PDB file of C-alpha atoms and ligand atoms in Angstrom:
ATOM      1  CA  UNK A   1     200.412  42.867  45.253  1.00  0.00           C
ATOM      2  CA  UNK A   2     203.403  40.039  43.899  1.00  0.00           C
ATOM      3  CA  UNK A   3     204.118  37.323  45.658  1.00  0.00           C
ATOM      4  CA  UNK A   4     207.016  36.253  47.634  1.00  0.00           C
ATOM      5  CA  UNK A   5     208.451  33.123  48.026  1.00  0.00           C
ATOM      6  CA  UNK A   6     210.946  34.018  50.740  1.00  0.00           C
ATOM      7  CA  UNK A   7     207.818  36.417  52.216  1.00  0.00           C
ATOM      8  CA  UNK A   8     204.664  34.241  51.685  1.00  0.00           C
ATOM      9  CA  UNK A   9     204.875  30.521  51.534  1.00  0.00           C
ATOM     10  CA  UNK A  10     203.781  28.085  54.189  1.00  0.00           C
ATOM     11  CA  UNK A  11     205.159  24.978  53.064  1.00  0.00           C
ATOM     12  CA  UNK A  12     201.909  23.579  52.907  1.00  0.00           C
ATOM     13  CA  UNK A  13     201.614  23.045  49.644  1.00  0.00           C
ATOM     14  CA  UNK A  14     197.561  23.295  49.787  1.00  0.00           C
ATOM     15  CA  UNK A  15     197.663  26.319  51.083  1.00  0.00           C
ATOM     16  CA  UNK A  16     200.317  27.899  49.145  1.00  0.00           C
ATOM     17  CA  UNK A  17     198.963  27.215  45.695  1.00  0.00           C
ATOM     18  CA  UNK A  18     195.691  28.930  46.661  1.00  0.00           C
ATOM     19  CA  UNK A  19     197.661  32.008  48.235  1.00  0.00           C
ATOM     20  CA  UNK A  20     199.662  32.573  44.707  1.00  0.00           C
ATOM     21  CA  UNK A  21     195.812  32.340  42.956  1.00  0.00           C
ATOM     22  CA  UNK A  22     194.627  35.113  45.139  1.00  0.00           C
ATOM     23  CA  UNK A  23     198.162  37.658  45.440  1.00  0.00           C
ATOM     24  CA  UNK A  24     197.827  37.570  40.762  1.00  0.00           C
ATOM     25  CA  UNK A  25     193.887  37.763  40.499  1.00  0.00           C
ATOM     26  CA  UNK A  26     194.652  40.674  43.067  1.00  0.00           C
ATOM     27  CA  UNK A  27     197.127  41.790  40.411  1.00  0.00           C
ATOM     28  CA  UNK A  28     194.572  41.544  38.068  1.00  0.00           C
ATOM     29  CA  UNK A  29     192.197  43.288  39.774  1.00  0.00           C
ATOM     30  CA  UNK A  30     194.364  46.632  40.120  1.00  0.00           C
ATOM     31  CA  UNK A  31     195.865  46.213  36.298  1.00  0.00           C
ATOM     32  CA  UNK A  32     192.184  45.650  35.334  1.00  0.00           C
ATOM     33  CA  UNK A  33     190.090  48.643  33.503  1.00  0.00           C
ATOM     34  CA  UNK A  34     185.871  48.924  34.178  1.00  0.00           C
ATOM     35  CA  UNK A  35     184.967  46.384  32.818  1.00  0.00           C
ATOM     36  CA  UNK A  36     187.584  43.600  33.005  1.00  0.00           C
ATOM     37  CA  UNK A  37     187.639  44.448  36.784  1.00  0.00           C
ATOM     38  CA  UNK A  38     183.693  43.836  37.595  1.00  0.00           C
ATOM     39  CA  UNK A  39     184.594  39.772  35.603  1.00  0.00           C
ATOM     40  CA  UNK A  40     188.391  39.319  38.006  1.00  0.00           C
ATOM     41  CA  UNK A  41     186.057  40.779  41.393  1.00  0.00           C
ATOM     42  CA  UNK A  42     183.125  37.587  40.414  1.00  0.00           C
ATOM     43  CA  UNK A  43     186.480  35.225  39.658  1.00  0.00           C
ATOM     44  CA  UNK A  44     187.781  36.517  43.495  1.00  0.00           C
ATOM     45  CA  UNK A  45     184.850  35.684  44.850  1.00  0.00           C
ATOM     46  CA  UNK A  46     184.477  32.338  44.113  1.00  0.00           C
ATOM     47  CA  UNK A  47     188.249  32.200  44.631  1.00  0.00           C
ATOM     48  CA  UNK A  48     187.987  33.766  48.509  1.00  0.00           C
ATOM     49  CA  UNK A  49     184.852  30.752  49.352  1.00  0.00           C
ATOM     50  CA  UNK A  50     187.170  28.249  47.667  1.00  0.00           C
ATOM     51  CA  UNK A  51     189.953  29.543  49.180  1.00  0.00           C
ATOM     52  CA  UNK A  52     187.576  29.918  53.314  1.00  0.00           C
ATOM     53  CA  UNK A  53     186.200  26.370  52.813  1.00  0.00           C
ATOM     54  CA  UNK A  54     189.844  24.201  51.718  1.00  0.00           C
ATOM     55  CA  UNK A  55     191.157  25.931  55.220  1.00  0.00           C
ATOM     56  CA  UNK A  56     187.805  25.671  57.126  1.00  0.00           C
ATOM     57  CA  UNK A  57     188.153  21.646  56.053  1.00  0.00           C
ATOM     58  CA  UNK A  58     191.493  21.142  56.774  1.00  0.00           C
ATOM     59  CA  UNK A  59     191.207  22.857  60.398  1.00  0.00           C
ATOM     60  CA  UNK A  60     188.540  20.042  61.210  1.00  0.00           C
ATOM     61  CA  UNK A  61     189.908  17.441  59.707  1.00  0.00           C
ATOM     62  CA  UNK A  62     193.651  18.646  61.672  1.00  0.00           C
ATOM     63  CA  UNK A  63     191.059  19.299  65.154  1.00  0.00           C
ATOM     64  CA  UNK A  64     192.863  23.128  64.590  1.00  0.00           C
ATOM     65  CA  UNK A  65     192.358  24.616  68.267  1.00  0.00           C
ATOM     66  CA  UNK A  66     191.542  27.927  67.158  1.00  0.00           C
ATOM     67  CA  UNK A  67     189.211  27.263  64.074  1.00  0.00           C
ATOM     68  CA  UNK A  68     186.452  29.198  65.398  1.00  0.00           C
ATOM     69  CA  UNK A  69     188.244  32.562  65.284  1.00  0.00           C
ATOM     70  CA  UNK A  70     190.408  31.481  62.080  1.00  0.00           C
ATOM     71  CA  UNK A  71     186.710  30.994  60.837  1.00  0.00           C
ATOM     72  CA  UNK A  72     184.923  34.102  61.721  1.00  0.00           C
ATOM     73  CA  UNK A  73     187.917  36.104  60.145  1.00  0.00           C
ATOM     74  CA  UNK A  74     186.993  34.351  57.094  1.00  0.00           C
ATOM     75  CA  UNK A  75     183.359  35.078  57.032  1.00  0.00           C
ATOM     76  CA  UNK A  76     183.758  38.486  57.515  1.00  0.00           C
ATOM     77  CA  UNK A  77     185.971  39.795  53.990  1.00  0.00           C
ATOM     78  CA  UNK A  78     183.882  37.135  52.906  1.00  0.00           C
ATOM     79  CA  UNK A  79     181.295  39.151  53.559  1.00  0.00           C
ATOM     80  CA  UNK A  80     182.694  42.198  52.869  1.00  0.00           C
ATOM     81  CA  UNK A  81     183.525  40.778  48.919  1.00  0.00           C
ATOM     82  CA  UNK A  82     180.068  40.035  49.224  1.00  0.00           C
ATOM     83  CA  UNK A  83     178.829  42.993  49.446  1.00  0.00           C
ATOM     84  CA  UNK A  84     181.079  44.970  46.993  1.00  0.00           C
ATOM     85  CA  UNK A  85     180.216  42.523  44.752  1.00  0.00           C
ATOM     86  CA  UNK A  86     176.565  43.633  44.888  1.00  0.00           C
ATOM     87  CA  UNK A  87     178.288  47.444  43.944  1.00  0.00           C
ATOM     88  CA  UNK A  88     180.413  46.515  41.406  1.00  0.00           C
ATOM     89  CA  UNK A  89     178.379  43.858  39.528  1.00  0.00           C
ATOM     90  CA  UNK A  90     175.417  47.244  39.337  1.00  0.00           C
ATOM     91  CA  UNK A  91     178.528  49.513  37.692  1.00  0.00           C
ATOM     92  CA  UNK A  92     179.865  51.119  40.988  1.00  0.00           C
ATOM     93  CA  UNK A  93     183.507  50.486  41.271  1.00  0.00           C
ATOM     94  CA  UNK A  94     184.899  53.153  43.527  1.00  0.00           C
ATOM     95  CA  UNK A  95     184.727  51.260  46.811  1.00  0.00           C
ATOM     96  CA  UNK A  96     185.841  48.253  45.173  1.00  0.00           C
ATOM     97  CA  UNK A  97     188.509  49.384  43.245  1.00  0.00           C
ATOM     98  CA  UNK A  98     190.135  51.070  47.586  1.00  0.00           C
ATOM     99  CA  UNK A  99     189.917  47.974  48.832  1.00  0.00           C
ATOM    100  CA  UNK A 100     191.251  45.604  46.537  1.00  0.00           C
ATOM    101  CA  UNK A 101     194.599  48.137  46.430  1.00  0.00           C
ATOM    102  CA  UNK A 102     194.894  48.970  50.884  1.00  0.00           C
ATOM    103  CA  UNK A 103     191.992  47.092  52.978  1.00  0.00           C
ATOM    104  CA  UNK A 104     192.286  43.533  51.021  1.00  0.00           C
ATOM    105  CA  UNK A 105     195.571  43.241  50.993  1.00  0.00           C
ATOM    106  CA  UNK A 106     196.690  44.638  54.266  1.00  0.00           C
ATOM    107  CA  UNK A 107     194.162  41.714  55.197  1.00  0.00           C
ATOM    108  CA  UNK A 108     195.997  38.641  53.493  1.00  0.00           C
ATOM    109  CA  UNK A 109     199.661  39.779  54.638  1.00  0.00           C
ATOM    110  CA  UNK A 110     198.832  39.999  58.094  1.00  0.00           C
ATOM    111  CA  UNK A 111     196.019  36.693  57.904  1.00  0.00           C
ATOM    112  CA  UNK A 112     199.177  34.683  56.615  1.00  0.00           C
ATOM    113  CA  UNK A 113     200.919  35.975  58.379  1.00  0.00           C
ATOM    114  CA  UNK A 114     199.414  35.022  61.870  1.00  0.00           C
ATOM    115  CA  UNK A 115     196.311  32.814  61.324  1.00  0.00           C
ATOM    116  CA  UNK A 116     197.324  31.104  57.755  1.00  0.00           C
ATOM    117  CA  UNK A 117     200.937  30.767  59.629  1.00  0.00           C
ATOM    118  CA  UNK A 118     199.303  28.949  62.529  1.00  0.00           C
ATOM    119  CA  UNK A 119     197.067  26.432  61.018  1.00  0.00           C
ATOM    120  CA  UNK A 120     201.032  25.342  58.292  1.00  0.00           C
ATOM    121  CA  UNK A 121     202.631  25.475  61.250  1.00  0.00           C
ATOM    122  CA  UNK A 122     199.805  22.976  62.711  1.00  0.00           C
ATOM    123  CA  UNK A 123     199.391  21.047  60.296  1.00  0.00           C
ATOM    124  CA  UNK A 124     202.717  20.446  59.751  1.00  0.00           C
ATOM    125  CA  UNK A 125     203.094  18.942  63.397  1.00  0.00           C
ATOM    126  CA  UNK A 126     199.657  17.409  62.467  1.00  0.00           C
ATOM    127  CA  UNK A 127     201.344  15.383  59.488  1.00  0.00           C
ATOM    128  CA  UNK A 128     203.693  14.422  61.519  1.00  0.00           C
ATOM    129  CA  UNK A 129     202.439  12.477  64.367  1.00  0.00           C
ATOM    130  CA  UNK A 130     201.851   8.995  64.370  1.00  0.00           C
ATOM    131  CA  UNK A 131     198.332   7.792  63.293  1.00  0.00           C
ATOM    132  CA  UNK A 132     198.753   4.977  65.825  1.00  0.00           C
ATOM    133  CA  UNK A 133     199.737   8.171  68.470  1.00  0.00           C
ATOM    134  CA  UNK A 134     195.937   9.444  67.709  1.00  0.00           C
ATOM    135  CA  UNK A 135     194.257   6.397  66.159  1.00  0.00           C
ATOM    136  CA  UNK A 136     192.481   9.484  64.064  1.00  0.00           C
ATOM    137  CA  UNK A 137     192.600   9.573  60.344  1.00  0.00           C
ATOM    138  CA  UNK A 138     195.493  12.470  59.408  1.00  0.00           C
ATOM    139  CA  UNK A 139     195.408  14.468  56.701  1.00  0.00           C
ATOM    140  CA  UNK A 140     196.625  13.847  53.346  1.00  0.00           C
ATOM    141  CA  UNK A 141     199.829  17.117  53.288  1.00  0.00           C
TER     142      UNK A 141
HETATM  143 FE1  FE2 B 201     194.888  31.305  52.911  1.00  0.00          FE
HETATM  144 FE1  FE2 B 202     192.940  31.740  56.612  1.00  0.00          FE
END
């Protein structure tokens, strides 16, 4: 999976940086031999935890209306990653390799185009609203 600025960039720096790292990690996992795969899968798990908790923080700061739905998706995928990482760290790579190639890649493309893109649009709207109209702290983007 290659990063394509025109397709993947959402215009919110923090999110774009994270998504660029995510696609790079997935690309490395696809090309990895068995010994590197386990190490990289552990990295993907850590990276995803930070990715999802950062988006959760942005959603709360900006009072994103679809927080529950979006975070539910993050939790579901993170749960799958945790389970797969257990197998991977015991040397069982087959399922995780298939997941990285198809399930995770397809999930990311769809999630980016729908939920993350809606969040980015909301952050840009909120970021442009003058602070005095809401009285609330605005996110620094
Ligand atoms: Fe994301
Ligand atoms: Fe997300």
